[in-house]
PDB file of C-alpha atoms in Angstrom:
ATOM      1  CA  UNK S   1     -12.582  13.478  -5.596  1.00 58.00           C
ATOM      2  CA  UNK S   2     -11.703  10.214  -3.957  1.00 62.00           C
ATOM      3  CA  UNK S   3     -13.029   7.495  -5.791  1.00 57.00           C
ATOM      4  CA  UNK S   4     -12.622   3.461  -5.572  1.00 47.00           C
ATOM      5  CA  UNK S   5      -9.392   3.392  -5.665  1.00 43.00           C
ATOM      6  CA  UNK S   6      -8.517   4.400  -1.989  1.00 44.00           C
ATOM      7  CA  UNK S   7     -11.320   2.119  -0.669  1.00 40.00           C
ATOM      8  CA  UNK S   8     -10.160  -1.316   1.136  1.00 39.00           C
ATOM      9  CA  UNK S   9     -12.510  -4.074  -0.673  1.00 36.00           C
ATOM     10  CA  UNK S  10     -12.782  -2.464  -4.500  1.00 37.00           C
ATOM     11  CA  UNK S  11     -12.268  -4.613  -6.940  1.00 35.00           C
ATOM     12  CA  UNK S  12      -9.680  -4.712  -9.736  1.00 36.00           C
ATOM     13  CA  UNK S  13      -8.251  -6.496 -12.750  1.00 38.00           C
ATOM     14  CA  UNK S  14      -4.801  -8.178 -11.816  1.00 40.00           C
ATOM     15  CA  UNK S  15      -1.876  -9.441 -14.019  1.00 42.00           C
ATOM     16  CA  UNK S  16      -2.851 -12.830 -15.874  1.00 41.00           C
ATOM     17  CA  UNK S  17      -1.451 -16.102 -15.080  1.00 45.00           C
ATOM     18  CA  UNK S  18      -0.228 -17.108 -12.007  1.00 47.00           C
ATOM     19  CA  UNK S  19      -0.092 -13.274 -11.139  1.00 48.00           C
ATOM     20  CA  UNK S  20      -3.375 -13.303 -10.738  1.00 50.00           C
ATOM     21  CA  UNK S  21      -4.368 -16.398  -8.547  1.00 53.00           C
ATOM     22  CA  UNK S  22      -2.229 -15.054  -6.184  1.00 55.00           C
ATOM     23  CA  UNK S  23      -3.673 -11.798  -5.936  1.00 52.00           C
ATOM     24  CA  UNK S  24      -7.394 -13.868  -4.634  1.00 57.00           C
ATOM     25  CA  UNK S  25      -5.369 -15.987  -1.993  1.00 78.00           C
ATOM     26  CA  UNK S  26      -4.662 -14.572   1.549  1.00 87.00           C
ATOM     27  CA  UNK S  27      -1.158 -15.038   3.746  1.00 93.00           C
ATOM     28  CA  UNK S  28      -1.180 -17.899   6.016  1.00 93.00           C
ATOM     29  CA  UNK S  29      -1.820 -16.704   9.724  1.00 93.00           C
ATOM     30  CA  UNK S  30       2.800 -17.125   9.672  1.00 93.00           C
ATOM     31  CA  UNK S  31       2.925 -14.017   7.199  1.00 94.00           C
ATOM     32  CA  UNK S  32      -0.105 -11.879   9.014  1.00 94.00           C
ATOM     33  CA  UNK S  33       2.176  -8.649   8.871  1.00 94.00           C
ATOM     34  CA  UNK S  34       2.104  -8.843   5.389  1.00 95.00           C
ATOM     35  CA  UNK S  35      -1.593  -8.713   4.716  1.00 96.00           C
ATOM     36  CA  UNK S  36      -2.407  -5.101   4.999  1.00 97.00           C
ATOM     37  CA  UNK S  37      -0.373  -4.326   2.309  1.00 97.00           C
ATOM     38  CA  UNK S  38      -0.909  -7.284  -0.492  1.00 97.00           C
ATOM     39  CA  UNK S  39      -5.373  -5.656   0.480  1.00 96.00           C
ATOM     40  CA  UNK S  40      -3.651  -2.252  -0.953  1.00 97.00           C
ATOM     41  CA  UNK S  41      -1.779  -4.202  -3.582  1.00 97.00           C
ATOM     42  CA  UNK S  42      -4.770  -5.956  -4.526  1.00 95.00           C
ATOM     43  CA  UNK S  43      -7.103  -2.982  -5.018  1.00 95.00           C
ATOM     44  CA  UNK S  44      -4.459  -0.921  -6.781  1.00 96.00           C
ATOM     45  CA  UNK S  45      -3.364  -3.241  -9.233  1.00 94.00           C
ATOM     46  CA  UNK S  46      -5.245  -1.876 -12.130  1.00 93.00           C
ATOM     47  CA  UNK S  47      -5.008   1.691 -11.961  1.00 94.00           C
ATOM     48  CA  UNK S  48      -1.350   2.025 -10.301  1.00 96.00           C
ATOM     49  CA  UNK S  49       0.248  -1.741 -11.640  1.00 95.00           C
ATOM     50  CA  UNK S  50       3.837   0.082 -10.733  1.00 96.00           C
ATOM     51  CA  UNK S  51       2.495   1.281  -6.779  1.00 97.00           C
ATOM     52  CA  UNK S  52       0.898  -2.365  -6.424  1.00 97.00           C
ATOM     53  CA  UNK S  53       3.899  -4.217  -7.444  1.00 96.00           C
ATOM     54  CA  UNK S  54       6.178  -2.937  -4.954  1.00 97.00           C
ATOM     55  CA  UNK S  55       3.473  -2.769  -2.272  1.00 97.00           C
ATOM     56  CA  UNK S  56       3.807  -6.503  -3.345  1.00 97.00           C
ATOM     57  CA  UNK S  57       7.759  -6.640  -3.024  1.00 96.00           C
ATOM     58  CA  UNK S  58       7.351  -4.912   0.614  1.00 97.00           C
ATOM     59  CA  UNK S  59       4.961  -7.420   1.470  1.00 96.00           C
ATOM     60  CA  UNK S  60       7.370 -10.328   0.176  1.00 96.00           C
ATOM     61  CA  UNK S  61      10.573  -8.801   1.527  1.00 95.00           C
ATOM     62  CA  UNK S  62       8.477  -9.284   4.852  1.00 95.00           C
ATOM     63  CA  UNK S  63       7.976 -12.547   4.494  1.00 94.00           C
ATOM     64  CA  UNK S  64      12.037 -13.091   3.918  1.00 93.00           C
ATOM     65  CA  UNK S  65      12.542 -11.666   7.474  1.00 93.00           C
ATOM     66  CA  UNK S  66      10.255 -13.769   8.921  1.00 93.00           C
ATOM     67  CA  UNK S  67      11.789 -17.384   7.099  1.00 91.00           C
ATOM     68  CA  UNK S  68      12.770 -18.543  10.370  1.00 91.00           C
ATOM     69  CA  UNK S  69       9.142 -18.857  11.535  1.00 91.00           C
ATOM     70  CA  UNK S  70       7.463 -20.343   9.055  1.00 93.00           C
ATOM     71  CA  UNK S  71       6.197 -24.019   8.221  1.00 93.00           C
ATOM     72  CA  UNK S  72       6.795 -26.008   5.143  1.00 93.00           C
ATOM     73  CA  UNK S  73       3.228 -25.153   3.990  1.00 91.00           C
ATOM     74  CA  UNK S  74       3.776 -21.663   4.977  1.00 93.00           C
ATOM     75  CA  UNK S  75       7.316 -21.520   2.009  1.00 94.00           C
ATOM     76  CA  UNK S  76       4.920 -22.960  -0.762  1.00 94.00           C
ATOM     77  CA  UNK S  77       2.769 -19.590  -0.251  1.00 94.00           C
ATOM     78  CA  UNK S  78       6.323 -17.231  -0.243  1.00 94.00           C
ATOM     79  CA  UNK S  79       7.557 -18.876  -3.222  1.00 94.00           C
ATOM     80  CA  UNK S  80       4.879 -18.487  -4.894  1.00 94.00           C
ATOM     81  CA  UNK S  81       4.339 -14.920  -4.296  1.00 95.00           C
ATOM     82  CA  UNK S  82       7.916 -14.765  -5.308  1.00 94.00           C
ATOM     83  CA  UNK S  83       7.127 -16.468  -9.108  1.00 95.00           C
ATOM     84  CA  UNK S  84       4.487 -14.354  -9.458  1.00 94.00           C
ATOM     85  CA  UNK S  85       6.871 -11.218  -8.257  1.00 95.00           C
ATOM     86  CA  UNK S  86       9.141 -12.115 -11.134  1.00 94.00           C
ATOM     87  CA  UNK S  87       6.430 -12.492 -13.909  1.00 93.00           C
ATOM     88  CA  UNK S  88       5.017  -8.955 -13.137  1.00 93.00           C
ATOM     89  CA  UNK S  89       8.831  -7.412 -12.811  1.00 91.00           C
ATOM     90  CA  UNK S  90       9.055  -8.694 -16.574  1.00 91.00           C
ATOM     91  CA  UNK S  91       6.136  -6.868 -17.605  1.00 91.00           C
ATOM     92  CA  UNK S  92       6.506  -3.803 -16.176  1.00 92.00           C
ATOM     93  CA  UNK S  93       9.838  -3.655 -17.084  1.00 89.00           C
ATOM     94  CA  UNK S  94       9.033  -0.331 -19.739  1.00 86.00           C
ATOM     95  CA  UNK S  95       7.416   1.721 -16.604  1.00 84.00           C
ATOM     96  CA  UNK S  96      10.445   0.730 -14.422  1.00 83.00           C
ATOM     97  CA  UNK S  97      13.165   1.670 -16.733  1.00 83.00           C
ATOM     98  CA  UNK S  98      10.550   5.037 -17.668  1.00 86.00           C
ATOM     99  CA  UNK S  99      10.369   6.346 -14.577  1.00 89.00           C
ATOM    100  CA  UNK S 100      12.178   4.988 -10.935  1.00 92.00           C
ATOM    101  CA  UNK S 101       9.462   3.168  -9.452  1.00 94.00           C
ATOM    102  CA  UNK S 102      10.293   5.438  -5.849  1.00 95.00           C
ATOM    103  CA  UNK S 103       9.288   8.605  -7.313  1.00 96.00           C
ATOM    104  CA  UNK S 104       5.852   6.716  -8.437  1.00 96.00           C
ATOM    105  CA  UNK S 105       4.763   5.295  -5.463  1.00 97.00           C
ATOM    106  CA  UNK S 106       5.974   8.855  -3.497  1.00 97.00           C
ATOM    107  CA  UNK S 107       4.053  10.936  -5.698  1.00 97.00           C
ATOM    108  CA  UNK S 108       1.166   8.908  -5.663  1.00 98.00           C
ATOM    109  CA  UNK S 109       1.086   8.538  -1.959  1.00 98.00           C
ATOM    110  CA  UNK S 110       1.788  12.606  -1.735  1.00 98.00           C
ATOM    111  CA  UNK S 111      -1.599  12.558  -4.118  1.00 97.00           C
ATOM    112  CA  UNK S 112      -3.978  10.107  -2.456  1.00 97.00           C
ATOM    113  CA  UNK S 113      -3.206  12.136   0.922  1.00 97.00           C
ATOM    114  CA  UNK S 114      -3.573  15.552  -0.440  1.00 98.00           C
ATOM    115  CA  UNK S 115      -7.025  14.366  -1.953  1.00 97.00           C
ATOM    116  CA  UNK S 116      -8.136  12.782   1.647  1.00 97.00           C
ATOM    117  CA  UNK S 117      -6.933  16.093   3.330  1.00 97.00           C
ATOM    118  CA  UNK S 118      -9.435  18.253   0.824  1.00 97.00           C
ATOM    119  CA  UNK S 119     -12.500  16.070   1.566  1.00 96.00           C
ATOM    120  CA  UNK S 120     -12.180  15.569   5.251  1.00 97.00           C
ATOM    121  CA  UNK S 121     -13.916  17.938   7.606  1.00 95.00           C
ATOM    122  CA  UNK S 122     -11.921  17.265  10.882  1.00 93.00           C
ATOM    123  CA  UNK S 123     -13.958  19.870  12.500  1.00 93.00           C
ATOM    124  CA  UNK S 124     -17.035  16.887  12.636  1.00 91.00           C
ATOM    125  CA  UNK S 125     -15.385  15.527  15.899  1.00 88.00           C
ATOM    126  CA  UNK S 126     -18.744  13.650  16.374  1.00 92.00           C
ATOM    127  CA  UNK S 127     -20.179  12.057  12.996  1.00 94.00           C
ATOM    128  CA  UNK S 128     -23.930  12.152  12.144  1.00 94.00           C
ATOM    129  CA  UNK S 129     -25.299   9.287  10.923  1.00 93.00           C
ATOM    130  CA  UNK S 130     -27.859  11.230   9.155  1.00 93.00           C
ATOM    131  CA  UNK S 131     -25.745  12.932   7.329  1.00 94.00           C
ATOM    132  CA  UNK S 132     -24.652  11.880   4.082  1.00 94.00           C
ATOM    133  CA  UNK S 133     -21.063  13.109   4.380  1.00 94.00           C
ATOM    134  CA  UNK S 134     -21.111  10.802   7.232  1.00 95.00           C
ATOM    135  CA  UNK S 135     -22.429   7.655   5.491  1.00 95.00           C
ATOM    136  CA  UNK S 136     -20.512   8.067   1.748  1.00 95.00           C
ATOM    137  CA  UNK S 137     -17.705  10.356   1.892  1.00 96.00           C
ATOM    138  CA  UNK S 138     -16.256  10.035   5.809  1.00 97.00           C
ATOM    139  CA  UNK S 139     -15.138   6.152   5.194  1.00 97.00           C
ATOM    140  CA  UNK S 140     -13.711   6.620   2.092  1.00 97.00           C
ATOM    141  CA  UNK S 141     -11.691   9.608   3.490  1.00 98.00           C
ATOM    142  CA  UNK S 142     -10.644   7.327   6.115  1.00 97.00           C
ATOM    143  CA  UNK S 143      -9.485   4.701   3.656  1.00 97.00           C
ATOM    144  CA  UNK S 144      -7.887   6.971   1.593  1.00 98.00           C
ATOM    145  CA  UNK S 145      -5.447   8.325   4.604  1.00 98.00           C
ATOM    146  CA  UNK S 146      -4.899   4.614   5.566  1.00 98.00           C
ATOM    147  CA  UNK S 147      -3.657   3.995   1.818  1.00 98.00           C
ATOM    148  CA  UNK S 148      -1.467   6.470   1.722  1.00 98.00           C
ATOM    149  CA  UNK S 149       0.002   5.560   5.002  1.00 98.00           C
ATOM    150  CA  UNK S 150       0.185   2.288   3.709  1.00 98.00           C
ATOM    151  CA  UNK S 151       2.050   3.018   0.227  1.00 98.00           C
ATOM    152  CA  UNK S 152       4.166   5.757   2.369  1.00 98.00           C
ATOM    153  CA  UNK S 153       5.551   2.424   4.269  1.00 98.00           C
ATOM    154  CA  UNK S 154       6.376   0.711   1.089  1.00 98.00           C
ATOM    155  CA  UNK S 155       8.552   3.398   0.469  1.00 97.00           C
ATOM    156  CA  UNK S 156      10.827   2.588   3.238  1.00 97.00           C
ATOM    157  CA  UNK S 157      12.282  -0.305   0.972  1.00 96.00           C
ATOM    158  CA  UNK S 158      14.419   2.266  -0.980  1.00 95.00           C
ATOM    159  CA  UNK S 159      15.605   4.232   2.042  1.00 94.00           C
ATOM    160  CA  UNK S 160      14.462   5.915   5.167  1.00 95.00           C
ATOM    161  CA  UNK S 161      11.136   8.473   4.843  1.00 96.00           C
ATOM    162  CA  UNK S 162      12.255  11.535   4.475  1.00 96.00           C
ATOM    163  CA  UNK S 163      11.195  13.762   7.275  1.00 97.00           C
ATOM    164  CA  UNK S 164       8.424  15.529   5.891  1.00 97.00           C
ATOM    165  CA  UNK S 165       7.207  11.976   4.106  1.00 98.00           C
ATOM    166  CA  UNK S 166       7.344  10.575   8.115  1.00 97.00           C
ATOM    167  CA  UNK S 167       5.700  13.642   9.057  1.00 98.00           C
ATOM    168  CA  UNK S 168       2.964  12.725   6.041  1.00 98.00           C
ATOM    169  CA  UNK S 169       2.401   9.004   7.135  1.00 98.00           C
ATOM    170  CA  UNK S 170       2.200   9.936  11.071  1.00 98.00           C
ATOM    171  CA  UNK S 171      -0.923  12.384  10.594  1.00 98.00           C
ATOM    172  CA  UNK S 172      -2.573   9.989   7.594  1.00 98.00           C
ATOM    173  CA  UNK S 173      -2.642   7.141   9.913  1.00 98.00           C
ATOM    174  CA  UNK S 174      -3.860   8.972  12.862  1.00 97.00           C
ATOM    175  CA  UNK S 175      -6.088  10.620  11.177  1.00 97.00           C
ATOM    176  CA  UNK S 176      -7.425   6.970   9.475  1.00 97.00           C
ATOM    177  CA  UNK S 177      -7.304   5.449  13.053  1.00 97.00           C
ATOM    178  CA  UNK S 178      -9.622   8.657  14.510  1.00 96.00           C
ATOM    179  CA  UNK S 179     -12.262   9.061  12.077  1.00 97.00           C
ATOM    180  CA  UNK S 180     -12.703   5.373  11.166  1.00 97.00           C
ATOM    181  CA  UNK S 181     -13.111   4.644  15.098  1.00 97.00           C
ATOM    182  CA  UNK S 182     -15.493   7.951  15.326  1.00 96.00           C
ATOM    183  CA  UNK S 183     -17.698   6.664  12.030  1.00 97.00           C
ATOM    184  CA  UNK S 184     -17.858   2.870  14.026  1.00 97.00           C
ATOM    185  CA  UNK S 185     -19.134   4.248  16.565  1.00 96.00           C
ATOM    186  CA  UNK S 186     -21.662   6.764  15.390  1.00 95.00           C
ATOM    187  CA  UNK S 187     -22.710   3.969  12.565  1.00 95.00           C
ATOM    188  CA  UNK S 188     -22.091   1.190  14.533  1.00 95.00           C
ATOM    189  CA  UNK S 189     -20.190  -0.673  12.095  1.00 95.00           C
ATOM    190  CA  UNK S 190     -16.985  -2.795  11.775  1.00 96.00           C
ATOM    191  CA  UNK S 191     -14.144   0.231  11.457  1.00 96.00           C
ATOM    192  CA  UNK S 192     -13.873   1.112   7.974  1.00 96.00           C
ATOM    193  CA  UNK S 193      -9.979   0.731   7.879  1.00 97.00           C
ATOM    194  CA  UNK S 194      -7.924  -1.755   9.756  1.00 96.00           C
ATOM    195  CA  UNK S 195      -7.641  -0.312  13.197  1.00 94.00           C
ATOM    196  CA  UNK S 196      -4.590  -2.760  14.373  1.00 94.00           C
ATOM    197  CA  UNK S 197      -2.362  -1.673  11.377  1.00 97.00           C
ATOM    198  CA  UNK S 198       0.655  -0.249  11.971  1.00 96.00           C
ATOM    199  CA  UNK S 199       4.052   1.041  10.214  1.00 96.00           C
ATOM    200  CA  UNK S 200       6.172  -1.824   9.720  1.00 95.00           C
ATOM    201  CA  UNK S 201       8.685  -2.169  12.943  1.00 93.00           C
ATOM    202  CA  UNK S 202      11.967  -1.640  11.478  1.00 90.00           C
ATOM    203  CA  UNK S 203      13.153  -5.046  13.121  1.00 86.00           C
ATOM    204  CA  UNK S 204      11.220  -6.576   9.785  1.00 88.00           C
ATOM    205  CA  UNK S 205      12.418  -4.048   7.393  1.00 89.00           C
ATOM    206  CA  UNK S 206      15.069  -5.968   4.972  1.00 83.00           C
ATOM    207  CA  UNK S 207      18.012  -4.059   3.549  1.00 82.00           C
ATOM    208  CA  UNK S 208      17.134  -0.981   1.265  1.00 81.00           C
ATOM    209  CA  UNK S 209      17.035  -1.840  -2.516  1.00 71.00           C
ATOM    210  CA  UNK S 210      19.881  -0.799  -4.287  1.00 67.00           C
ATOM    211  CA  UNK S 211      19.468   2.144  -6.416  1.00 58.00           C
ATOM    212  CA  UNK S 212      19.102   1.665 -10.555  1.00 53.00           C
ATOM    213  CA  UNK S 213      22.613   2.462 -12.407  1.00 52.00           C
ATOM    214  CA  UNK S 214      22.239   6.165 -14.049  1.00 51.00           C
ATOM    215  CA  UNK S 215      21.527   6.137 -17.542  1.00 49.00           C
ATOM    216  CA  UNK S 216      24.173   5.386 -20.144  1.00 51.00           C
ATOM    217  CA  UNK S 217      25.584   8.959 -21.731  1.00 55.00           C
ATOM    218  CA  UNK S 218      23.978   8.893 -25.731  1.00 57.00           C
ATOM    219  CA  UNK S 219      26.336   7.786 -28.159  1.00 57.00           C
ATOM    220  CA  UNK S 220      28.405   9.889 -30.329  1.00 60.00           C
ATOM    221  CA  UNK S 221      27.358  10.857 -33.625  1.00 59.00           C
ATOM    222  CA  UNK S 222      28.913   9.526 -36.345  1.00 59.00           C
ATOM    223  CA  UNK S 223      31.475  11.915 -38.280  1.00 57.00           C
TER     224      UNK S 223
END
């Protein structure tokens, strides 16, 4: 089932401290191509801390390419996005070094699309309002194939999507962009997702991270 967790505007809990105020404070209008994904970050945070963080480091890494554009005013926000970076990168540190943090946010993405796929009914070209799949289950479909096309992009600061992974993101954002425009218009409603989102250009996409060193062999036992 898709739940609150794919919907844009669900609450949840964030890291304490400084974390955590700036989770509640939007980009300056400067760092607008980073918004769409500190929203995911934000409503992710408490169920998938390891997904939201690096949503978060996307977002940031963002913000690095676009230095040369930005005010004084417009810094203060970036660095302290980047304080609050390091304070969460401390306490996740145990799920980082548990698991690489690309493998995550894949499967997770891989998940969240798979569920939108089994509760969308793409044969309902024309939504009716009357109908309750329409009014409860439709928009949160929607949302759910925008997340994942969303946390699919995040991705890209490792490496390059894989084929089938661009393959994934092309038809979850189409498919977001259709059915959110075709519930707007049958509900006449704001579109449930944001319509003007789009994969990050790769002119803004900073150097891949580099990969974590392989484990250390186990030590020898002791004669």
């Amino acid at each position: 089932r898709l739940g609150r967790l794919a919907c844009p505007g669900a609450r949840s809990a964030t890291v304490h401290g400084r974390s955590s105020r700036m989770a509640s404070q939007q980009p300056p209008p400067a760092l607008e191509p980073m918004r769409v994904y500190l929203d995911r970050s934000r409503e992710l945070q408490a169920a998938k801390p390891i997904v939201a963080h690096y949503l978060r480091v996307f977002a940031m890494n963002i913000a690095l390419q676009l230095r040369s554009r930005l005010r004084p005013a417009d810094l203060v926000y970036v660095s302290s996005l980047m304080d609050s970076l390091e304070q969460e990168r401390t306490q996740l540190e145990a799920q980082r070094a548990a698991k690489h943090p690309q493998e995550t946010i894949r499967e997770f993405a891989i998940d969240l699309s798979n569920r939108a796929r089994s509760a969308d009914k793409p044969e309902v070209s024309i939504p009716n309002p009357s109908q309750r799949w329409t009014i409860v289950d439709a928009p949160k479909v929607a949302q759910a194939y925008h997340a994942s096309a969303v946390v699919l992009d995040s991705l890209r600061q490792f490496a390059p999507l894989a084929p089938d992974l661009a393959q994934r993101q092309q038809s979850a954002h189409k498919r977001s962009q259709q059915l959110s425009l075709a519930l707007s218009r049958a509900l006449r409603s704001p579109p449930c997702v944001p319509v003007d989102w789009r994969p990050l250009p790769a002119s803004l996409l900073a150097p891949p991270l580099p990969s974590p060193p392989p484990p250390s062999p186990p030590l020898p036992s002791p004669p």
